[in-house]
Tab-separated table of C-alpha atoms and ligand atoms in Angstrom:
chain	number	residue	atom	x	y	z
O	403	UNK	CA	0.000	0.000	0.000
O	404	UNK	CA	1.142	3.552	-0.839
O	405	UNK	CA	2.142	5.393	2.052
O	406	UNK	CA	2.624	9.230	2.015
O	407	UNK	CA	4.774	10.866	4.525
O	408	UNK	CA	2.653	13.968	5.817
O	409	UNK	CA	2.069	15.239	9.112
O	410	UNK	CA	0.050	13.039	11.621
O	411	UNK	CA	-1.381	15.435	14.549
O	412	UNK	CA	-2.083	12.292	16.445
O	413	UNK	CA	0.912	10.277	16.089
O	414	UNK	CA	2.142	11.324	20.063
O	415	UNK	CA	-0.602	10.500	21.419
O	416	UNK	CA	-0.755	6.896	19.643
O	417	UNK	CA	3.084	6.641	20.309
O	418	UNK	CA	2.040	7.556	23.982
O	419	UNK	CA	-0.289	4.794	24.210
O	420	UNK	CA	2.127	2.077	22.789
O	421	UNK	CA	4.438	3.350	25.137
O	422	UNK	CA	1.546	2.655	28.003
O	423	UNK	CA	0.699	-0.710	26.547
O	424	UNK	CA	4.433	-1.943	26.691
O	425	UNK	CA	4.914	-0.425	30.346
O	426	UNK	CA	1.824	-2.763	31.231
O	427	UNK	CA	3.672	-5.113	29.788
O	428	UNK	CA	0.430	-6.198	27.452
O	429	UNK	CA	1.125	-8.428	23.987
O	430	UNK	CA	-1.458	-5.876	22.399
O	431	UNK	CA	-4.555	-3.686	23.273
O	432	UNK	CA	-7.313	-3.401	21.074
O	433	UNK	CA	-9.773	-0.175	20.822
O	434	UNK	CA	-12.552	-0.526	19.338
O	435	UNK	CA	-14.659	2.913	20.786
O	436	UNK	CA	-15.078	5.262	18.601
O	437	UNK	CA	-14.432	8.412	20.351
O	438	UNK	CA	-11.147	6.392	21.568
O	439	UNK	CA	-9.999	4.937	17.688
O	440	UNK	CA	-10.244	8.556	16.359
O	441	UNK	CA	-8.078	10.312	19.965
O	442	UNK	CA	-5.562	7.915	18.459
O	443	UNK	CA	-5.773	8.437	14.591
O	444	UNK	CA	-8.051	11.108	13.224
O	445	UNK	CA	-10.009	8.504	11.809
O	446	UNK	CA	-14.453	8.843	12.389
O	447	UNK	CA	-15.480	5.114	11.868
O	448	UNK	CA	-18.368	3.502	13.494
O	449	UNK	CA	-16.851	-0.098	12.794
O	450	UNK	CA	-12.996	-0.392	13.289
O	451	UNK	CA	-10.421	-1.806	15.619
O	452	UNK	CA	-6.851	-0.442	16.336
O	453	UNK	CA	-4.442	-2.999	17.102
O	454	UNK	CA	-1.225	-1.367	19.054
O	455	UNK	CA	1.891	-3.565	19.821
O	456	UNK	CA	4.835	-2.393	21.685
O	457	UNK	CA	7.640	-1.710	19.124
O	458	UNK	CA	5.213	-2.864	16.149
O	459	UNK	CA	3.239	-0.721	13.687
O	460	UNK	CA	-0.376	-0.686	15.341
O	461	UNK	CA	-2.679	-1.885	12.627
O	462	UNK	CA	-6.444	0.401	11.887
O	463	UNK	CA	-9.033	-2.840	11.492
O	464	UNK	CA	-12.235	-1.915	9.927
O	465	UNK	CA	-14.430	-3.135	6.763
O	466	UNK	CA	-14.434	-1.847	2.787
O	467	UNK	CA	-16.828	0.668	3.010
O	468	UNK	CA	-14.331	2.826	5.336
O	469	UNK	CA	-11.160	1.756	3.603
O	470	UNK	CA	-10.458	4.724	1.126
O	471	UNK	CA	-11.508	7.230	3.760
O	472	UNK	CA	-8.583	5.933	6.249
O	473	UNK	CA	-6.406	5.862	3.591
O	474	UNK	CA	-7.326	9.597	2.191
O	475	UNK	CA	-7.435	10.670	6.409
O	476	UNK	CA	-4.620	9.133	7.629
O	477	UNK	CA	-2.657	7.489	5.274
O	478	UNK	CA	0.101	6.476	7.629
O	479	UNK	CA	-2.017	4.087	9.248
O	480	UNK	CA	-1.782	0.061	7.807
O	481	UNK	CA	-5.200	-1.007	6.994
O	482	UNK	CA	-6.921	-4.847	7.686
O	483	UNK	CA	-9.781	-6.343	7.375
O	484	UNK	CA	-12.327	-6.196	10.383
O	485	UNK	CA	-13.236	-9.538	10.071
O	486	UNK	CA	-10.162	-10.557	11.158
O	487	UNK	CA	-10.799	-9.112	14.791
O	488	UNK	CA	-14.278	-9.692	14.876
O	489	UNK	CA	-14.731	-13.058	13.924
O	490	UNK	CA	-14.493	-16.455	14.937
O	491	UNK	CA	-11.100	-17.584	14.295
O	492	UNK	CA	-8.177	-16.724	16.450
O	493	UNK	CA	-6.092	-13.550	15.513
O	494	UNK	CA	-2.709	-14.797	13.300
O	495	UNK	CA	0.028	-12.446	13.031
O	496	UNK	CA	3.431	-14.090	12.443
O	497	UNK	CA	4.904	-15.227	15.767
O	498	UNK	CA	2.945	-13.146	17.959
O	499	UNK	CA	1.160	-14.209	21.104
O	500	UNK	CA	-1.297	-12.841	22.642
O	501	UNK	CA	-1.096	-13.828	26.085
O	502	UNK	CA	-2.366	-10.434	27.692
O	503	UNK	CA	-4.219	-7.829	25.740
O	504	UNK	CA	-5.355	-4.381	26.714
O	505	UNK	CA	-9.188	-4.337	25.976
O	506	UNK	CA	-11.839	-1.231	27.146
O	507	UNK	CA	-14.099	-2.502	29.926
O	508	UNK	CA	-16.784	-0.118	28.878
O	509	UNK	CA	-18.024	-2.505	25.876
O	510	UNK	CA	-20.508	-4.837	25.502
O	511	UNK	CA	-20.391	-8.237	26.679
O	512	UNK	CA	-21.192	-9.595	22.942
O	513	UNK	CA	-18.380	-7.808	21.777
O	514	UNK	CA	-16.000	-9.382	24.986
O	515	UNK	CA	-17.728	-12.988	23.854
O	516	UNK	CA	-15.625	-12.263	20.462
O	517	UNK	CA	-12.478	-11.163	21.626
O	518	UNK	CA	-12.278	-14.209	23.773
O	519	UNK	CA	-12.952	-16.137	20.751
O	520	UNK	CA	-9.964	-13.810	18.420
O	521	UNK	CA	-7.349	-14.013	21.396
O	522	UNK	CA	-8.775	-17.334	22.942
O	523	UNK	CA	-5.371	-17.961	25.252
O	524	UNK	CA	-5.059	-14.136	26.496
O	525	UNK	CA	-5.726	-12.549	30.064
O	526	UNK	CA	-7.616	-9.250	29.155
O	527	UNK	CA	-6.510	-5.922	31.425
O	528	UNK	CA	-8.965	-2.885	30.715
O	529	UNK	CA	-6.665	0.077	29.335
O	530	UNK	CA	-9.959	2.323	29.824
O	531	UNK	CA	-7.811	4.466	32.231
O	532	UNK	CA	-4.921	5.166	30.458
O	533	UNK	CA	-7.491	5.883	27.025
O	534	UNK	CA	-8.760	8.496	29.159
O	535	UNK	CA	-5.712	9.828	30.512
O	536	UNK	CA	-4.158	10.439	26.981
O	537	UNK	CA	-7.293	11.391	26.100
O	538	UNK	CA	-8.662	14.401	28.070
O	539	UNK	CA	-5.291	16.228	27.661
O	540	UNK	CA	-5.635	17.785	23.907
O	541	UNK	CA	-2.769	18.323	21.784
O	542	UNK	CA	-2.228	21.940	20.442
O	543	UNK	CA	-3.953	21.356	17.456
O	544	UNK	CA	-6.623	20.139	19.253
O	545	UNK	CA	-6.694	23.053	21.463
O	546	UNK	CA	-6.853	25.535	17.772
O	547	UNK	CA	-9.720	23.375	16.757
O	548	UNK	CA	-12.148	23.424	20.441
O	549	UNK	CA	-11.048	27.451	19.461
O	550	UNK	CA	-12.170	27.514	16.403
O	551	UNK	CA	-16.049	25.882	17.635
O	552	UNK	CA	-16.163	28.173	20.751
O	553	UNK	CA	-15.676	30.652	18.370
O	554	UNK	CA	-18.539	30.011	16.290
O	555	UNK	CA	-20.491	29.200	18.795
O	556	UNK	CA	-19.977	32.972	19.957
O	557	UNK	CA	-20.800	33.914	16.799
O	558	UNK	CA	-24.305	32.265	16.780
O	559	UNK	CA	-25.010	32.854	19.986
O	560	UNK	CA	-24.930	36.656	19.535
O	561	UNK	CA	-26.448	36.282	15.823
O	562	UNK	CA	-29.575	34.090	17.425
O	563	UNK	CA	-29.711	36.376	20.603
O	564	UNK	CA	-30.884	39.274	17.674
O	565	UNK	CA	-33.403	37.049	16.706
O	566	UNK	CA	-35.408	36.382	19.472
O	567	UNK	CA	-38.597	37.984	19.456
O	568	UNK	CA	-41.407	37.722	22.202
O	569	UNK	CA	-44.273	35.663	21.385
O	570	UNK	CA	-41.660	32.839	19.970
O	571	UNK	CA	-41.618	29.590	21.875
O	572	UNK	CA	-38.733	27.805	23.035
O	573	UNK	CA	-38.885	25.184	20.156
O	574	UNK	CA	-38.337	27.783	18.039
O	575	UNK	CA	-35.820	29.403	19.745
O	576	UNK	CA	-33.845	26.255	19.637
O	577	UNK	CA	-34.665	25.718	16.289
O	578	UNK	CA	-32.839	29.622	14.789
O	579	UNK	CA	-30.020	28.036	16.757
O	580	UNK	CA	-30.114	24.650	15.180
O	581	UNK	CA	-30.295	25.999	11.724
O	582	UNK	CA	-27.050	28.374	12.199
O	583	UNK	CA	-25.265	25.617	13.560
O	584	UNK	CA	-26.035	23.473	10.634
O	585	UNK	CA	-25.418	26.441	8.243
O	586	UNK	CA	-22.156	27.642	9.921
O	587	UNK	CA	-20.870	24.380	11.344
O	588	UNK	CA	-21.428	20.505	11.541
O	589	UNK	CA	-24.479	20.868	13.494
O	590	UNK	CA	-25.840	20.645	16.914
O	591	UNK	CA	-22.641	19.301	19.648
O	592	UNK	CA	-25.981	18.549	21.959
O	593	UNK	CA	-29.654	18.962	21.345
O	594	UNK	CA	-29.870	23.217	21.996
O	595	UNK	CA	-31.374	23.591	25.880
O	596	UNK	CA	-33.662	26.739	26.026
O	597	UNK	CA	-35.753	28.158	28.924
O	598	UNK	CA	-37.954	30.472	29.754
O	599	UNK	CA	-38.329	31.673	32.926
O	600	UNK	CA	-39.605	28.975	35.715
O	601	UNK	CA	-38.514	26.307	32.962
O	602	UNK	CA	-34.753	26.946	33.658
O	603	UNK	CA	-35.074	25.179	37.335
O	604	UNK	CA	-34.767	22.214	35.117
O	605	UNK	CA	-31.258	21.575	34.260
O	606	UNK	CA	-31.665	20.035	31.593
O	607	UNK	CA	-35.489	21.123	30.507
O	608	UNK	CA	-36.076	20.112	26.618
O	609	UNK	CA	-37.647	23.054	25.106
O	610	UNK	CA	-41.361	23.114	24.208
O	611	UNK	CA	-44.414	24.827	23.273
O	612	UNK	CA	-43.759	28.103	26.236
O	613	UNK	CA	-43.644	30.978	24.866
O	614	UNK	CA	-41.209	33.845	25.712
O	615	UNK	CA	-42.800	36.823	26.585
O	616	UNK	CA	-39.797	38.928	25.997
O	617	UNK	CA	-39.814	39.976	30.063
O	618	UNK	CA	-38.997	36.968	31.436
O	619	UNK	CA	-35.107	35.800	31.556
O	620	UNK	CA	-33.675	33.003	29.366
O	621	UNK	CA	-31.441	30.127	29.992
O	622	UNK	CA	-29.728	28.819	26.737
O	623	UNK	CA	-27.433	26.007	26.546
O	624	UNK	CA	-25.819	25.264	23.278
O	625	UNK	CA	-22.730	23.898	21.292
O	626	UNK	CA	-21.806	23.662	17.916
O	627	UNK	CA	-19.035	20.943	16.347
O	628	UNK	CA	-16.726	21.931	14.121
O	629	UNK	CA	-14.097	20.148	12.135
O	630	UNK	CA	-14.863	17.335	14.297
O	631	UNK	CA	-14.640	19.254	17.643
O	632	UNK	CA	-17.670	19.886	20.485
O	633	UNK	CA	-18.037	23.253	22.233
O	634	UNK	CA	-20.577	23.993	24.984
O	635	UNK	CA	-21.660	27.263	26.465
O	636	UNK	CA	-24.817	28.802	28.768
O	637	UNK	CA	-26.051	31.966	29.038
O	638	UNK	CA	-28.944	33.979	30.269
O	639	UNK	CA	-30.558	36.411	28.999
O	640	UNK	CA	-31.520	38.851	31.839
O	641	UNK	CA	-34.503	41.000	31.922
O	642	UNK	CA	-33.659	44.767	31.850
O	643	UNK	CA	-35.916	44.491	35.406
O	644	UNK	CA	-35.132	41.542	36.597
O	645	UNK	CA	-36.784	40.310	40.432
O	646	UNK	CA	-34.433	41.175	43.049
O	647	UNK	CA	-33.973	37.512	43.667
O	648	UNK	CA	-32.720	36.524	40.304
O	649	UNK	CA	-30.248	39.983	40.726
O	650	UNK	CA	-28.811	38.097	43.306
O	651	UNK	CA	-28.740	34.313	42.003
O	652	UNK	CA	-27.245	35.761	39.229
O	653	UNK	CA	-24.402	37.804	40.660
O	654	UNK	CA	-23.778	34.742	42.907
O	655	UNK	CA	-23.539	32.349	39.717
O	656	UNK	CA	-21.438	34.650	37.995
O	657	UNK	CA	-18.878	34.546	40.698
O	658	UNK	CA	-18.983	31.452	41.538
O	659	UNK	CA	-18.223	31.477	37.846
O	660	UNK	CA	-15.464	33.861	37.683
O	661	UNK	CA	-14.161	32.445	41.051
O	662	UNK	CA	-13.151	29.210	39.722
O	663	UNK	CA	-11.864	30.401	36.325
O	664	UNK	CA	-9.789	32.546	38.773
O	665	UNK	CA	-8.365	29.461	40.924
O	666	UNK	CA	-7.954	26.895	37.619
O	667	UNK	CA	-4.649	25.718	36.973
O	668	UNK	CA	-2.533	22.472	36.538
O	669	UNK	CA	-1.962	20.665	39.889
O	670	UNK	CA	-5.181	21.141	41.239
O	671	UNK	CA	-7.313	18.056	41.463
O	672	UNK	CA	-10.459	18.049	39.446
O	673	UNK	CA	-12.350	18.116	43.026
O	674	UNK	CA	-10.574	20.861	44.088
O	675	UNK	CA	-11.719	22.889	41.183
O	676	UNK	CA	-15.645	22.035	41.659
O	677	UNK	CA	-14.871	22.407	45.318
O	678	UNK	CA	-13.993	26.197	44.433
O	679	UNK	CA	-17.336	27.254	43.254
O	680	UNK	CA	-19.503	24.386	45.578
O	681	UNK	CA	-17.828	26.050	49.015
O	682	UNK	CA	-18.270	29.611	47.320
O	683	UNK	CA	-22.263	28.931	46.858
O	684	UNK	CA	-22.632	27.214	50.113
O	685	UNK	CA	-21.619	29.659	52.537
O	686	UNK	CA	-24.222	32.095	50.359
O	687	UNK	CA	-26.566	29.617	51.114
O	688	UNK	CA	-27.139	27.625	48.071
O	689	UNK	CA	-25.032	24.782	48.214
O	690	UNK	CA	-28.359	22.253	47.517
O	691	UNK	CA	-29.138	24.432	44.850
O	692	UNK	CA	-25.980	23.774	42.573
O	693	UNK	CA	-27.016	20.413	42.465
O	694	UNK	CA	-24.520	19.172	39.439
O	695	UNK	CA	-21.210	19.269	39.476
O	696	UNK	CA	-19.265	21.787	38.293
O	697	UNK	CA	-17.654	20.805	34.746
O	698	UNK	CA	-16.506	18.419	32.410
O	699	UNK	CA	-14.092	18.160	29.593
O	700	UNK	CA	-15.067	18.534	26.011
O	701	UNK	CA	-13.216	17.385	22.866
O	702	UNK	CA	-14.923	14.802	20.013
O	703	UNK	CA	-17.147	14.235	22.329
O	704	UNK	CA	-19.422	16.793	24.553
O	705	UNK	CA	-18.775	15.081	27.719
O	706	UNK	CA	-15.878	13.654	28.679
O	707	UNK	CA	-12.776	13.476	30.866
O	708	UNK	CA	-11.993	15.555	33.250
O	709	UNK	CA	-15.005	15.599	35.297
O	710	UNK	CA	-14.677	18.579	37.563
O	711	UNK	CA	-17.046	17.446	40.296
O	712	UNK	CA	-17.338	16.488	44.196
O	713	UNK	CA	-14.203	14.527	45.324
O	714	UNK	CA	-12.415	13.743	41.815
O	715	UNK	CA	-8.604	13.217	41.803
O	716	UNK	CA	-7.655	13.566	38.306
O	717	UNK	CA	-4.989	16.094	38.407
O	718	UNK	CA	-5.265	18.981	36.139
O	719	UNK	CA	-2.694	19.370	33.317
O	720	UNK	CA	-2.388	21.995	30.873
O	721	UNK	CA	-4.049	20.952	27.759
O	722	UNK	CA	-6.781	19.540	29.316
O	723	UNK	CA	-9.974	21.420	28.662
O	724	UNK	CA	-12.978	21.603	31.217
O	725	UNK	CA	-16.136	23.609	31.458
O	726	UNK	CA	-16.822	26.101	34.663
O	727	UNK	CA	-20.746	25.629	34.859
O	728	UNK	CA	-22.023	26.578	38.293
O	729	UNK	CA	-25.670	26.923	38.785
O	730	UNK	CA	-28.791	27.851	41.121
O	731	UNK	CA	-31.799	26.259	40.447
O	732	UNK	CA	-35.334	27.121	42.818
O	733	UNK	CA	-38.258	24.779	41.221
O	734	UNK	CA	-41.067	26.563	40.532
O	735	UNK	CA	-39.555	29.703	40.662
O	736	UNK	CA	-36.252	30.519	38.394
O	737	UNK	CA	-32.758	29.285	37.321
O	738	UNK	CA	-29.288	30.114	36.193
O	739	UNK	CA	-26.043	28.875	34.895
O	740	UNK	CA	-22.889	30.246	33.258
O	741	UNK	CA	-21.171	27.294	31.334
O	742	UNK	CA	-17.728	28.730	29.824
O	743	UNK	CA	-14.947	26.024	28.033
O	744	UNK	CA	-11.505	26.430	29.299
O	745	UNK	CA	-8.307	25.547	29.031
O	746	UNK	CA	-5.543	24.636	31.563
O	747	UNK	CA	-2.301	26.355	30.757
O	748	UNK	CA	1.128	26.370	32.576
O	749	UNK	CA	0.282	28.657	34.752
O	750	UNK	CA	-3.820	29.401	34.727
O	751	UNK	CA	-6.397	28.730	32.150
O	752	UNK	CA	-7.059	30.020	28.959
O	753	UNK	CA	-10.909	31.043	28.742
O	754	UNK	CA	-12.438	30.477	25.389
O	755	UNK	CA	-15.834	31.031	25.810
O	756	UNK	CA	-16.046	35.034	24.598
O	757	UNK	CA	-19.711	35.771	24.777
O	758	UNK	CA	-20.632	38.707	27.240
O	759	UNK	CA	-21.710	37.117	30.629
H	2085	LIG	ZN1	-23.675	23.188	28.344
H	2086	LIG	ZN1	-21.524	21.456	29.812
C-alpha cells in the first residue's frame, strides 16, 4: 500500500499509548470505541479496531466501506480487514502471542464474547484508564480546533440572541439556533437547551411549546461541532428588570463562575476545582441548589474526561480542557447557569468562551 509521509497530529498521542501498553507489559490492546480509535488516529469510523503492539506498527481494522476514507485521512495508518478481529477464528500475526491484551471494559459483553474467541489464550486488562488519561489532555492542534467551535459558537449565539422575538416559543428558539449551527458548522454538539423563565429550574429542561414573553429571563445552553470538535456554552438572557432575587442568584452564579476560572490551573485536582465554586455557593446559602457538578471536559465528544465534580482526583494538566458551569436552580420559581470552556495552561487557564456574561 502507498504510504505518504505527511504530518500526523495524532501520532504522540498513539506513540504515547504504545508506550503505556508496553509499560503494562500487554502483547497488544485493542480499541474498538469510537471516540477512543479517532483520539488515536483522526479517523471517524463507526466499525474499526486499532491494534497497538509495543515496538510494532499498530494496525487500523475496519471493513471496505471505510477503507479509502482511512487511507485519504490518515494514510500512515496500515489497513486490515475487520473480520479478522471480529470473527471467529483466532487472531494470526506471524509469531505473535497474545497472552495479555489491553481491551476497554466499557463494551458490551457480545463484543467481549468475540475477543475471547480472536485471542482465545489471552488474560484481558482494561486500558480504559490510560485511554482516558491520553485522552482528556488535547494536543495543540486540538486546542486551535475546540477554538475555532467556541468561536462560532460565539458567533451564533450573539447572531440568534438578535433574533429572538417575544411571542416565539422555546422550540423555536432552539430551532434559529439549530439551523445556524447546521449552516455555519457541523451541526448541533448537543440537542440546543432553552428556557424560559420557571422552565430553567430544570437543568436540563427540553424546550417546548412556552412561549417567551420577551420579560422573562432566558437560559440557553448550546454547542456547535466543528471540524470534528464539540463546544458547549450557557447563558442567560436577563430582563432589563429583573426580580431582586434573580439579581442576586445571578451575581452569585457569575462569581462562583469567575471564582473558579480565577483558581484553575494544573496541579489542582479536578475536586478541588468544583470544590472552588460548591464552598463559594454554600456559605451564600445555596449549596443544595448547585445540584450538578461543576464541569466536564469537552473534545470529540461533549462530555468527557476531566469531570470537575465532588471529590475527583484527576490532576489537572495543561491541555486539558474543562467547562466552569455553576448553577442555582429554585423549582417553581427561576434558574441560572454560566457554562464557559476552558483551558488549563502552565500557569492558569485560557478562557475560550467570549460571549458577554
Ligand atoms: Zn452546556
Ligand atoms: Zn456542559
Amino acid at each position: 500500500m502507498r504510504r505518504k509521509k505527511i504530518d500526523n497530529p495524532f501520532a504522540e498521542r498513539l506513540a504515547a499509548f504504545a508506550a503505556k501498553v508496553a509499560e503494562k507489559k500487554l502483547d497488544a490492546a485493542v480499541v474498538f470505541n469510537q471516540a477512543n480509535v479517532r483520539s488515536l488516529t483522526g479517523v471517524d469510523c463507526d466499525n474499526a479496531c486499532l491494534l497497538v503492539r509495543p515496538s510494532c506498527e499498530p494496525v487500523f481494522y475496519t471493513d471496505f466501506r471505510y477503507v479509502p476514507a482511512v487511507e485519504r485521512t490518515a494514510p500512515w495508518l496500515k489497513v486490515g480487514d475487520i473480520k479478522k478481529v471480529g470473527g471467529k477464528k483466532p487472531l494470526k500475526l506471524g509469531k505473535a502471542k497474545f497472552a495479555k491484551v489491553g481491551y476497554e471494559s466499557v463494551m458490551t459483553h457480545a463484543k467481549f464474547l468475540t475477543l475471547e474467541k480472536v485471542f482465545p489464550k489471552a488474560k484481558f486488562e482494561d486500558v480504559v484508564p490510560e485511554l482516558t488519561a491520553l485522552r482528556s489532555v488535547k494536543t495543540p492542534w486540538e486546542v486551535e480546533r475546540l477554538r475555532a467551535a467556541v468561536r462560532l459558537n460565539d458567533e451564533i449565539w450573539s447572531e440568534a440572541r438578535g433574533k429572538f422575538r417575544a411571542g416565539m416559543t422555546e422550540v423555536e428558539m432552539a430551532r434559529i439556533i439549530k439551523h445556524l449551527m447546521i449552516e455555519r458548522g457541523e451541526g448541533e454538539a448537543f440537542e440546543t437547551i432553552v428556557c424560559v423563565g420557571r422552565n430553567a429550574a430544570e437543568c436540563h429542561h427540553v424546550p417546548d411549546g412556552t412561549v417567551w414573553n420577551g420579560r422573562e429571563p432566558v437560559l440557553v445552553d448550546m454547542g456547535v461541532k466543528l471540524g470534528g470538535y464539540c463546544s458547549d456554552m450557557t447563558r442567560n438572557i436577563v430582563p432589563e428588570r429583573p426580580s431582586r432575587l434573580y439579581k442576586k442568584v445571578y451575581a452569585l452564579v457569575l462569581e462562583a463562575n469567575m471564582r473558579a476560572i480565577a483558581a484553575a490551573k494544573p496541579g489542582m485536582t479536578a475536586g478541588d476545582l468544583d470544590a472552588v465554586a460548591r464552598r463559594f455557593l454554600t456559605k451564600s446559602g445555596f449549596g443544595k441548589e448547585f445540584g450538578h457538578s461543576l464541569g466536564h471536559g469537552v473534545g470529540i465528544e461533549i462530555h468527557e474526561a476531566p469531570w470537575a465534580a465532588k471529590k475527583q482526583k484527576t490532576v489537572l494538566k495543561p491541555g486539558m480542557s474543562v467547562t466552569i458551569e455553576p448553577g442555582i436552580y429554585l423549582p417553581g420559581n427561576l434558574g441560572v447557569r454560566i457554562e464557559d470552556l476552558v483551558v488549563i495552561t502552565e500557569d492558569g487557564c485560557e478562557v475560550l468562551s467570549a460571549s458577554p456574561k
